[in-house]
Short mmCIF file of C-alpha atoms and ligand atoms in Angstrom, two decimals:
data_model
loop_
_atom_site.label_atom_id
_atom_site.label_comp_id
_atom_site.label_asym_id
_atom_site.label_seq_id
_atom_site.Cartn_x
_atom_site.Cartn_y
_atom_site.Cartn_z
CA MET A 1 19.03 144.16 151.89
CA PRO A 2 19.14 140.58 152.97
CA ASP A 3 19.49 140.14 156.71
CA LEU A 4 21.52 137.01 156.65
CA ILE A 5 23.33 134.83 153.51
CA LYS A 6 21.88 131.66 153.63
CA VAL A 7 22.41 128.79 150.90
CA ALA A 8 20.13 126.37 150.07
CA LYS A 9 20.92 123.04 148.47
CA PHE A 10 17.75 120.96 147.37
CA GLY A 11 18.85 117.40 146.21
CA GLY A 12 17.59 115.24 143.12
CA THR A 13 14.19 114.09 144.84
CA SER A 14 13.47 117.80 145.57
CA MET A 15 14.23 118.60 141.75
CA ALA A 16 12.18 115.30 140.55
CA ASP A 17 9.68 116.99 138.18
CA ALA A 18 7.81 120.35 137.47
CA GLU A 19 5.74 119.77 140.97
CA ALA A 20 8.88 118.53 143.25
CA MET A 21 10.37 122.17 141.83
CA ARG A 22 7.38 124.39 142.51
CA ARG A 23 7.23 123.03 146.33
CA SER A 24 11.06 123.75 146.70
CA ALA A 25 10.92 127.21 144.78
CA GLN A 26 8.19 127.85 147.73
CA ILE A 27 10.41 127.03 150.21
CA VAL A 28 13.34 129.39 148.45
CA ALA A 29 10.29 132.65 147.70
CA ASN A 30 8.91 132.08 151.37
CA ASP A 31 12.98 133.41 152.83
CA PRO A 32 14.36 136.46 151.42
CA ASP A 33 17.76 135.23 153.03
CA LYS A 34 18.16 132.38 151.03
CA ARG A 35 20.32 133.92 148.44
CA LEU A 36 22.13 130.81 146.76
CA ILE A 37 20.47 128.09 145.77
CA VAL A 38 22.63 125.12 144.73
CA VAL A 39 20.32 122.27 142.68
CA SER A 40 21.27 118.22 141.98
CA ALA A 41 20.09 117.07 138.94
CA THR A 42 16.80 115.72 138.74
CA SER A 43 16.44 112.57 140.25
CA GLY A 44 17.66 109.55 138.14
CA THR A 45 19.48 111.74 135.57
CA THR A 46 22.78 111.17 136.99
CA ASN A 47 22.38 107.51 136.97
CA HIS A 48 21.51 107.95 133.00
CA LEU A 49 24.64 109.92 132.31
CA THR A 50 26.58 107.24 134.16
CA SER A 51 24.81 104.41 132.00
CA PHE A 52 25.11 106.93 128.97
CA CYS A 53 29.12 107.27 129.73
CA GLU A 54 29.12 103.50 130.26
CA SER A 55 26.98 101.99 127.39
CA VAL A 56 29.20 101.11 124.38
CA THR A 57 26.83 101.14 121.38
CA ILE A 58 25.09 104.33 119.75
CA PRO A 59 21.58 103.18 119.88
CA GLU A 60 21.99 102.17 123.65
CA LYS A 61 23.18 105.72 124.30
CA GLU A 62 20.41 107.55 121.69
CA GLU A 63 18.05 105.84 123.97
CA LEU A 64 19.39 107.36 127.19
CA PHE A 65 19.38 110.66 125.33
CA ARG A 66 15.79 110.47 124.16
CA THR A 67 15.03 109.61 128.01
CA ILE A 68 17.02 112.83 129.41
CA GLN A 69 15.89 114.58 126.54
CA LYS A 70 12.05 113.66 127.07
CA LYS A 71 12.24 114.16 130.91
CA HIS A 72 13.79 117.96 130.99
CA THR A 73 11.09 119.31 127.68
CA ASP A 74 8.08 117.97 129.87
CA ILE A 75 9.28 119.73 132.84
CA CYS A 76 9.59 122.72 130.47
CA ASN A 77 6.30 122.17 128.86
CA GLU A 78 4.87 122.77 131.88
CA LEU A 79 6.26 126.22 132.59
CA GLN A 80 4.28 129.13 132.71
CA HIS A 81 6.43 130.72 130.06
CA PRO A 82 8.55 128.03 128.16
CA GLU A 83 9.93 129.92 125.78
CA ASN A 84 12.26 131.58 128.42
CA VAL A 85 14.12 128.69 128.62
CA ARG A 86 13.80 126.19 125.84
CA LYS A 87 16.41 127.36 124.21
CA LYS A 88 19.41 127.50 126.50
CA LEU A 89 17.94 123.37 127.25
CA ASP A 90 18.19 122.71 123.80
CA ASP A 91 21.87 124.20 123.71
CA VAL A 92 22.55 121.62 126.35
CA LEU A 93 20.60 118.98 125.05
CA ASN A 94 22.51 119.45 121.64
CA GLU A 95 25.97 119.46 123.48
CA LEU A 96 24.86 115.74 125.29
CA ARG A 97 23.51 114.83 121.66
CA LYS A 98 27.20 115.10 120.16
CA TYR A 99 28.38 112.50 122.85
CA THR A 100 26.41 110.00 121.42
CA LYS A 101 28.24 109.25 118.45
CA ILE A 102 31.50 108.68 120.75
CA GLN A 103 31.72 105.07 121.58
CA VAL A 104 34.61 105.03 124.51
CA ILE A 105 33.90 107.73 126.42
CA GLY A 106 37.16 108.89 128.65
CA ALA A 107 37.29 110.63 132.13
CA ARG A 108 37.11 114.35 130.76
CA GLU A 109 34.42 113.57 128.33
CA LYS A 110 32.38 111.86 131.30
CA ASP A 111 32.85 115.07 133.52
CA ALA A 112 31.33 117.27 130.96
CA ILE A 113 28.49 115.02 130.28
CA LEU A 114 27.57 114.72 133.75
CA SER A 115 27.26 118.19 134.23
CA CYS A 116 24.31 118.42 131.53
CA GLY A 117 22.22 117.03 134.68
CA GLU A 118 22.58 119.71 136.99
CA ARG A 119 23.02 122.20 134.17
CA LEU A 120 19.65 121.26 132.80
CA SER A 121 17.83 120.96 136.25
CA SER A 122 19.23 124.65 137.22
CA LEU A 123 17.89 126.16 134.29
CA LEU A 124 14.25 124.78 135.23
CA PHE A 125 14.81 125.75 138.48
CA THR A 126 15.68 129.47 137.64
CA GLU A 127 12.50 129.64 135.73
CA ILE A 128 10.23 128.39 138.20
CA VAL A 129 11.40 130.37 141.04
CA ASN A 130 10.87 133.25 138.50
CA GLU A 131 7.10 131.89 138.53
CA ALA A 132 7.25 132.69 142.48
CA GLU A 133 8.88 136.00 142.22
CA SER A 134 10.98 137.82 139.21
CA GLY A 135 14.51 138.25 139.40
CA ALA A 136 16.11 135.02 140.11
CA THR A 137 18.89 134.85 137.74
CA TRP A 138 21.29 131.33 136.67
CA PHE A 139 24.96 131.21 137.20
CA ASP A 140 27.57 128.71 136.03
CA ALA A 141 29.33 127.14 138.96
CA ARG A 142 32.02 126.55 137.25
CA ASP A 143 33.00 130.42 137.01
CA VAL A 144 33.67 129.82 141.12
CA ILE A 145 34.00 125.93 142.06
CA ILE A 146 37.55 125.66 141.08
CA THR A 147 39.31 122.19 141.39
CA ASP A 148 42.12 120.01 140.16
CA ASP A 149 42.06 117.90 137.21
CA ALA A 150 41.19 114.45 139.08
CA HIS A 151 38.15 113.88 136.84
CA GLY A 152 35.04 112.09 138.41
CA ASN A 153 36.19 113.11 142.36
CA ALA A 154 38.01 116.66 141.63
CA GLU A 155 39.50 118.34 144.73
CA PRO A 156 38.65 121.82 145.07
CA ASP A 157 40.96 124.76 145.36
CA ILE A 158 39.52 126.37 148.33
CA LYS A 159 41.65 129.84 148.21
CA GLU A 160 40.81 130.09 144.52
CA ILE A 161 36.97 129.34 145.20
CA GLU A 162 37.36 132.29 147.35
CA ASN A 163 38.99 134.42 145.32
CA ARG A 164 36.22 134.06 142.18
CA SER A 165 33.64 134.29 144.75
CA ALA A 166 34.75 137.45 145.97
CA VAL A 167 34.64 138.94 142.11
CA LYS A 168 31.79 137.14 140.69
CA LEU A 169 29.48 136.17 143.22
CA ARG A 170 29.25 138.53 146.94
CA ASN A 171 27.65 141.25 145.54
CA LEU A 172 25.53 139.73 143.36
CA VAL A 173 23.98 137.37 145.70
CA LYS A 174 23.45 140.61 147.55
CA GLU A 175 21.20 141.71 144.67
CA LYS A 176 19.74 138.93 143.21
CA ARG A 177 18.73 135.54 144.23
CA VAL A 178 20.95 133.08 142.29
CA ILE A 179 20.55 129.67 140.91
CA THR A 180 23.39 127.55 140.65
CA GLN A 181 24.61 123.81 139.95
CA GLY A 182 25.79 121.73 142.67
CA PHE A 183 28.77 118.65 142.01
CA VAL A 184 30.18 120.52 139.13
CA GLY A 185 33.53 122.75 138.94
CA SER A 186 35.85 123.42 136.66
CA THR A 187 40.02 123.34 136.36
CA PRO A 188 41.52 127.05 136.24
CA GLU A 189 41.87 125.95 132.50
CA GLY A 190 38.01 125.50 131.88
CA GLU A 191 37.23 122.04 131.76
CA THR A 192 34.51 120.73 133.52
CA THR A 193 35.26 118.48 136.42
CA THR A 194 33.00 117.14 138.89
CA LEU A 195 33.02 116.22 142.72
CA GLY A 196 31.98 112.69 142.90
CA ARG A 197 28.54 111.26 143.68
CA GLY A 198 26.35 113.03 146.23
CA GLY A 199 28.90 115.68 145.41
CA SER A 200 26.13 118.68 145.38
CA ASP A 201 26.05 119.04 149.41
CA TYR A 202 30.02 119.69 149.14
CA SER A 203 29.31 121.94 146.49
CA ALA A 204 26.61 123.98 148.61
CA ALA A 205 29.08 123.94 151.20
CA LEU A 206 31.87 125.23 149.54
CA PHE A 207 29.66 127.83 148.24
CA ALA A 208 28.52 128.93 151.82
CA GLU A 209 32.27 129.03 153.07
CA ALA A 210 33.27 131.31 149.91
CA LEU A 211 30.42 133.50 151.03
CA ASN A 212 30.88 133.60 154.72
CA ALA A 213 27.47 132.62 154.89
CA ASP A 214 25.59 132.46 158.04
CA VAL A 215 23.75 129.06 157.51
CA LEU A 216 23.80 126.30 154.75
CA GLU A 217 20.50 124.80 154.40
CA ILE A 218 20.03 121.07 152.86
CA TRP A 219 16.97 120.20 151.58
CA THR A 220 16.38 116.37 150.57
CA ASP A 221 13.26 113.29 151.02
CA VAL A 222 13.73 112.97 154.73
CA THR A 223 12.87 115.57 157.26
CA ALA A 224 15.99 115.35 159.45
CA ILE A 225 19.18 113.17 160.35
CA TYR A 226 17.66 110.04 161.66
CA THR A 227 19.33 108.00 164.20
CA THR A 228 20.03 105.38 161.44
CA ASP A 229 19.04 105.42 157.80
CA PRO A 230 14.87 105.22 157.84
CA ARG A 231 15.37 102.96 154.63
CA ILE A 232 17.07 99.96 156.98
CA GLU A 233 15.14 100.65 160.07
CA PRO A 234 11.42 102.22 159.96
CA ASN A 235 11.66 102.98 163.81
CA ALA A 236 14.69 105.54 163.09
CA LYS A 237 14.00 108.66 164.95
CA PRO A 238 14.48 112.18 163.53
CA ILE A 239 17.73 114.18 165.45
CA THR A 240 17.10 117.90 166.38
CA GLU A 241 20.10 118.85 167.16
CA ILE A 242 23.97 117.19 166.02
CA SER A 243 27.43 118.10 166.41
CA PHE A 244 29.41 119.39 163.36
CA ASP A 245 31.76 116.27 164.38
CA GLU A 246 29.30 113.81 165.27
CA ALA A 247 27.64 114.57 161.81
CA ALA A 248 31.30 114.43 159.84
CA GLU A 249 31.44 110.75 161.25
CA LEU A 250 27.71 109.72 160.41
CA SER A 251 28.45 111.01 156.55
CA VAL A 252 32.16 109.39 156.39
CA PHE A 253 30.98 105.97 157.94
CA GLY A 254 27.70 106.16 155.25
CA ALA A 255 25.09 108.22 156.03
CA LYS A 256 24.18 109.30 152.43
CA VAL A 257 21.98 112.24 153.63
CA LEU A 258 24.91 113.95 153.47
CA HIS A 259 28.16 113.68 151.14
CA PRO A 260 31.42 112.78 153.34
CA ALA A 261 32.96 116.15 152.87
CA THR A 262 29.94 118.67 152.97
CA LEU A 263 31.14 119.68 156.97
CA LYS A 264 34.33 120.31 156.34
CA PRO A 265 34.16 124.19 154.52
CA ALA A 266 30.98 124.79 157.19
CA ILE A 267 33.61 123.66 160.35
CA ARG A 268 36.51 125.73 158.90
CA LYS A 269 34.08 129.10 158.54
CA SER A 270 31.86 127.97 161.92
CA ILE A 271 28.53 128.10 159.47
CA LYS A 272 25.40 126.10 161.21
CA VAL A 273 23.84 123.59 158.81
CA TYR A 274 20.14 122.64 158.70
CA VAL A 275 19.03 119.73 157.16
CA GLY A 276 15.30 119.34 156.54
CA SER A 277 12.97 117.87 153.50
CA SER A 278 11.47 119.81 150.75
CA PHE A 279 8.59 117.74 150.93
CA HIS A 280 7.36 118.59 154.48
CA PRO A 281 9.53 122.07 154.81
CA ASP A 282 7.49 122.66 158.04
CA GLN A 283 8.28 119.25 159.95
CA PRO A 284 11.22 120.28 162.49
CA GLY A 285 14.83 119.31 160.93
CA THR A 286 18.22 118.74 162.28
CA TRP A 287 20.11 121.90 162.75
CA ILE A 288 24.20 120.65 162.90
CA VAL A 289 25.81 122.75 165.22
CA LYS A 290 29.46 122.89 167.14
CA GLU A 291 28.36 122.56 170.39
CA THR A 292 25.08 120.66 171.24
CA SER A 293 23.02 120.93 174.61
CA GLU A 294 23.05 117.05 174.86
CA LYS A 295 25.63 114.69 174.47
CA PRO A 296 24.20 111.00 174.17
CA VAL A 297 26.87 108.29 174.35
CA ILE A 298 25.39 106.75 171.38
CA ARG A 299 23.38 109.48 168.95
CA ALA A 300 23.23 107.27 165.65
CA ILE A 301 23.91 104.09 163.41
CA SER A 302 25.43 104.34 159.94
CA LEU A 303 26.24 101.64 157.32
CA ARG A 304 29.04 101.82 154.65
CA ARG A 305 28.76 99.09 152.16
CA ASN A 306 31.40 97.72 149.53
CA GLN A 307 34.09 97.30 152.05
CA THR A 308 37.59 95.36 151.13
CA LEU A 309 39.91 94.03 154.25
CA LEU A 310 43.16 93.32 152.57
CA THR A 311 45.20 91.60 154.76
CA VAL A 312 48.77 91.22 154.98
CA HIS A 313 51.17 88.70 156.63
CA SER A 314 54.67 88.12 157.29
CA LEU A 315 57.11 86.88 159.79
CA ASP A 316 59.79 89.25 158.91
CA MET A 317 57.47 91.84 160.80
CA LEU A 318 58.19 90.40 164.23
CA HIS A 319 60.23 93.12 165.87
CA ARG A 320 61.24 94.77 162.53
CA HIS A 321 61.47 98.62 161.60
CA GLY A 322 60.25 99.99 158.52
CA TYR A 323 57.67 97.29 157.45
CA LEU A 324 54.77 99.33 157.53
CA ALA A 325 56.45 102.41 155.79
CA ARG A 326 57.09 99.89 153.24
CA LEU A 327 53.36 98.52 153.23
CA PHE A 328 52.26 102.00 152.91
CA GLU A 329 54.80 103.38 150.22
CA VAL A 330 53.42 100.40 147.77
CA LEU A 331 49.94 101.13 148.64
CA SER A 332 50.42 104.99 148.40
CA LYS A 333 52.35 104.48 144.79
CA TYR A 334 49.40 102.56 143.53
CA LYS A 335 46.64 105.71 145.29
CA ILE A 336 45.07 103.15 146.99
CA SER A 337 43.46 104.65 149.98
CA VAL A 338 43.14 102.64 153.08
CA ASP A 339 40.32 103.79 155.72
CA LEU A 340 40.61 101.57 158.97
CA VAL A 341 43.71 99.57 159.74
CA THR A 342 44.68 97.10 162.85
CA THR A 343 47.88 95.19 163.33
CA SER A 344 49.24 92.32 165.17
CA GLU A 345 53.12 91.38 165.88
CA VAL A 346 53.16 89.88 162.01
CA SER A 347 50.22 90.70 160.56
CA VAL A 348 48.23 94.03 159.05
CA SER A 349 44.57 94.47 158.50
CA MET A 350 42.96 97.09 156.21
CA THR A 351 39.91 98.33 154.93
CA LEU A 352 39.29 99.94 151.51
CA ASP A 353 36.16 101.59 149.91
CA THR A 354 35.18 99.77 146.98
CA ASP A 355 31.80 101.09 146.13
CA VAL A 356 31.39 101.88 142.33
CA GLN A 357 32.99 105.04 142.40
CA SER A 358 35.76 104.43 144.65
CA ALA A 359 36.47 100.99 143.20
CA GLU A 360 38.46 102.83 140.15
CA ARG A 361 40.95 104.50 142.29
CA ASN A 362 41.26 101.41 144.93
CA HIS A 363 41.37 98.71 142.91
CA LEU A 364 43.57 95.90 143.77
CA SER A 365 45.29 94.69 140.46
CA GLU A 366 47.78 92.49 139.74
CA LYS A 367 50.30 94.74 139.74
CA VAL A 368 49.98 95.83 143.30
CA LEU A 369 49.12 92.74 144.78
CA ASN A 370 52.66 91.04 143.07
CA GLU A 371 54.28 94.09 144.50
CA LEU A 372 53.17 93.00 148.26
CA ARG A 373 53.51 89.79 147.45
CA SER A 374 57.36 89.96 147.01
CA PHE A 375 57.65 90.85 150.79
CA CYS A 376 54.55 89.23 152.56
CA ASP A 377 51.10 87.15 151.91
CA VAL A 378 47.98 88.67 151.32
CA ASN A 379 44.75 87.75 151.57
CA ILE A 380 41.42 89.67 150.31
CA GLU A 381 37.76 89.18 151.79
CA LYS A 382 35.06 91.06 149.94
CA ASN A 383 31.48 91.88 150.11
CA LEU A 384 31.99 93.29 153.94
CA ALA A 385 29.83 96.46 155.40
CA LEU A 386 31.53 98.58 158.20
CA VAL A 387 28.83 99.52 160.87
CA ALA A 388 29.24 102.78 162.93
CA LEU A 389 27.58 103.76 166.17
CA VAL A 390 28.35 107.36 166.41
CA GLY A 391 28.17 109.77 169.64
CA ASN A 392 29.97 111.26 172.16
CA ASN A 393 33.15 110.12 174.46
CA LEU A 394 32.68 106.27 173.14
CA HIS A 395 36.55 105.89 173.59
CA ALA A 396 36.05 106.67 177.34
CA THR A 397 32.94 104.90 178.14
CA ALA A 398 33.25 102.11 180.53
CA GLY A 399 31.46 98.78 179.85
CA LEU A 400 30.52 99.78 176.29
CA SER A 401 31.67 97.25 173.93
CA GLY A 402 30.35 94.25 176.03
CA PRO A 403 26.74 95.29 175.36
CA VAL A 404 27.39 96.36 172.11
CA PHE A 405 28.98 92.69 170.75
CA GLY A 406 26.86 90.83 173.31
CA ALA A 407 23.85 92.03 171.03
CA LEU A 408 25.64 90.67 167.92
CA GLN A 409 26.39 87.40 169.36
CA GLU A 410 25.37 85.61 166.22
CA THR A 411 27.53 87.55 163.84
CA ASN A 412 30.95 87.31 162.85
CA ILE A 413 33.03 90.77 163.66
CA ARG A 414 35.95 90.62 160.98
CA LEU A 415 37.54 93.51 162.58
CA ILE A 416 36.79 96.55 165.30
CA CYS A 417 38.06 99.81 165.14
CA HIS A 418 37.77 101.25 168.81
CA GLY A 419 39.67 104.22 170.71
CA ALA A 420 40.92 106.25 167.69
CA SER A 421 38.05 108.77 167.30
CA SER A 422 35.91 109.59 170.55
CA HIS A 423 32.86 109.94 168.15
CA ASN A 424 32.94 106.45 166.65
CA LEU A 425 32.99 102.51 167.36
CA CYS A 426 33.02 100.51 164.22
CA PHE A 427 33.30 97.43 163.02
CA LEU A 428 33.44 95.04 159.80
CA VAL A 429 30.68 92.35 159.16
CA ASP A 430 29.64 90.45 156.34
CA GLU A 431 27.57 92.56 153.55
CA THR A 432 24.65 89.82 154.24
CA LYS A 433 24.57 90.53 158.00
CA ALA A 434 25.02 94.20 157.85
CA GLU A 435 21.60 95.53 158.14
CA ASP A 436 20.12 93.18 160.75
CA ALA A 437 23.19 94.18 163.12
CA VAL A 438 22.12 97.93 162.55
CA ARG A 439 18.55 97.07 163.41
CA THR A 440 19.55 95.08 166.67
CA LEU A 441 21.99 97.73 167.67
CA HIS A 442 19.20 100.09 166.99
CA GLN A 443 16.92 98.69 168.85
CA THR A 444 19.14 98.04 172.00
CA PHE A 445 20.73 100.97 172.34
CA ILE A 446 18.27 103.79 170.68
CA ASN A 447 14.91 102.47 170.91
CA LYS A 448 15.57 101.42 174.31
P1 ADP B 501 19.13 114.10 147.83
O1 ADP B 501 19.29 113.49 146.33
O2 ADP B 501 18.43 114.93 148.32
O3 ADP B 501 20.63 114.59 148.07
P2 ADP B 501 20.28 111.51 149.16
O4 ADP B 501 19.40 110.56 148.39
O5 ADP B 501 21.68 112.24 148.57
O6 ADP B 501 19.33 112.73 148.89
O7 ADP B 501 19.77 111.60 150.71
C1 ADP B 501 18.99 111.16 151.21
C2 ADP B 501 19.02 109.71 151.63
O8 ADP B 501 20.13 109.52 152.46
C3 ADP B 501 17.20 109.58 152.69
O9 ADP B 501 16.48 108.85 151.54
C4 ADP B 501 18.42 108.09 153.59
O10 ADP B 501 17.69 106.94 152.55
C5 ADP B 501 19.66 108.24 153.21
N1 ADP B 501 19.81 107.96 154.54
C6 ADP B 501 20.82 107.54 155.12
N2 ADP B 501 21.50 107.39 156.57
C7 ADP B 501 20.56 108.06 157.00
C8 ADP B 501 20.19 108.97 157.89
N3 ADP B 501 20.82 108.68 159.06
N4 ADP B 501 19.44 110.23 158.31
C9 ADP B 501 18.61 110.31 157.43
N5 ADP B 501 18.50 109.39 156.33
C10 ADP B 501 19.83 108.77 155.85
N1 LIG B 502 23.73 114.46 140.79
C1 LIG B 502 24.89 114.19 141.41
C2 LIG B 502 24.74 112.86 141.83
O1 LIG B 502 23.60 111.95 141.94
C3 LIG B 502 25.33 115.08 142.31
C4 LIG B 502 24.29 114.82 143.75
O2 LIG B 502 23.12 114.85 143.52
O3 LIG B 502 24.71 115.62 144.89
O4 LIG B 502 25.62 112.02 142.54
MG1 MG B 503 22.77 113.54 148.17
#
């Protein structure tokens, strides 16, 4: 019987090829408490599958199919017992192959197609874990991760996930190591859904919640959560310990290392989260906990790209009630999701996330704009990015904004949000200036 229940998630780079899978399997084999293993697709595969859905010609689709097929059969050929898994891989690949004949792929089919990535990697990984120690079993995440039918970005049904998990998974993980897929879910009617790009972290957290796990581990390609994205600032430092609130803000404001929703289930059940590197498992990672021993004002800096600023202006707003209600009614009708808002007497500015995925939902179509234009002037600015300083007590720290904006004197700051959250201060800049702003702030406040 295991002492603890740990849920461990391995991302795409940790599944990249047979070697990466073996390294990840060793991390699993070294710890009998890792009971449920949630894996991403092999790196690059979800992008290939997305291109497959978007490509309009059959030869393009066939080419992408062959790339995906080769990648996975190559890994299969490196297994000690490829025969154990070949038939199951072929079943998934044959399912994918059928879609090469369909020119225009709808949202439902797209989710079925995207799910093939995680289904393939999890089959191979189960076999690789079994090479290290026998007894691991493959599990279809769609039997537990029940969602609504918002294809591409489905909302999980927490209660139903809990119910299904109690019946199908809780006892199983005590008996065997279970390997399953991240990112993938199902409607109650059995139609495949996905949780949005990067969603495997969220899946793992949902499983951890449903299993009342003691620890959720996220194994990725960086040794820890860093003070900023190390790809932007090579001098970024690993963070040993960070609070749920701070880490949640970091992920919401663009730190890709965690999907923005990952910490919600962990917070609900107070499950400690560990982030570490499957390439360097011995190096210290980050613990995300409820209370940290240190509470620096500025812990880390994040960057969220693809922001659009929508500004509406009308003299009718002056001393009138109900204006904002009317504005948000229109946005709500068209399912436009607004993140930051600043208002003055006669105008309101709002940021919208317009990265590839949210772009479909947050599309400012002529219809939306015309409806807004019927009662205000509308201005749209694109190619902006949001920089966020994340830490503690930022709303109540005197003398903070002077040095922050003083350090960025050369940068045009389009919008500032300060005070709404005690854990962040964020502002909007031109996308081309954003990385420089992050580096300058990192040098001024973190690497000082
Ligand atoms: P996985 O495939 O394992 O889910 P991701 O590519 O989704 O990995 O996330 C890991 C990446 O997140 C890192 O390679 C890094 O570039 C990026 N990242 C962004 N912000 C941070 C940060 N503050 N700390 C660590 N990594 C970050
Ligand atoms: N494979 C999915 C993606 O690339 C989910 C994940 O890796 O988290 O977005
Ligand atoms: Mg990820």
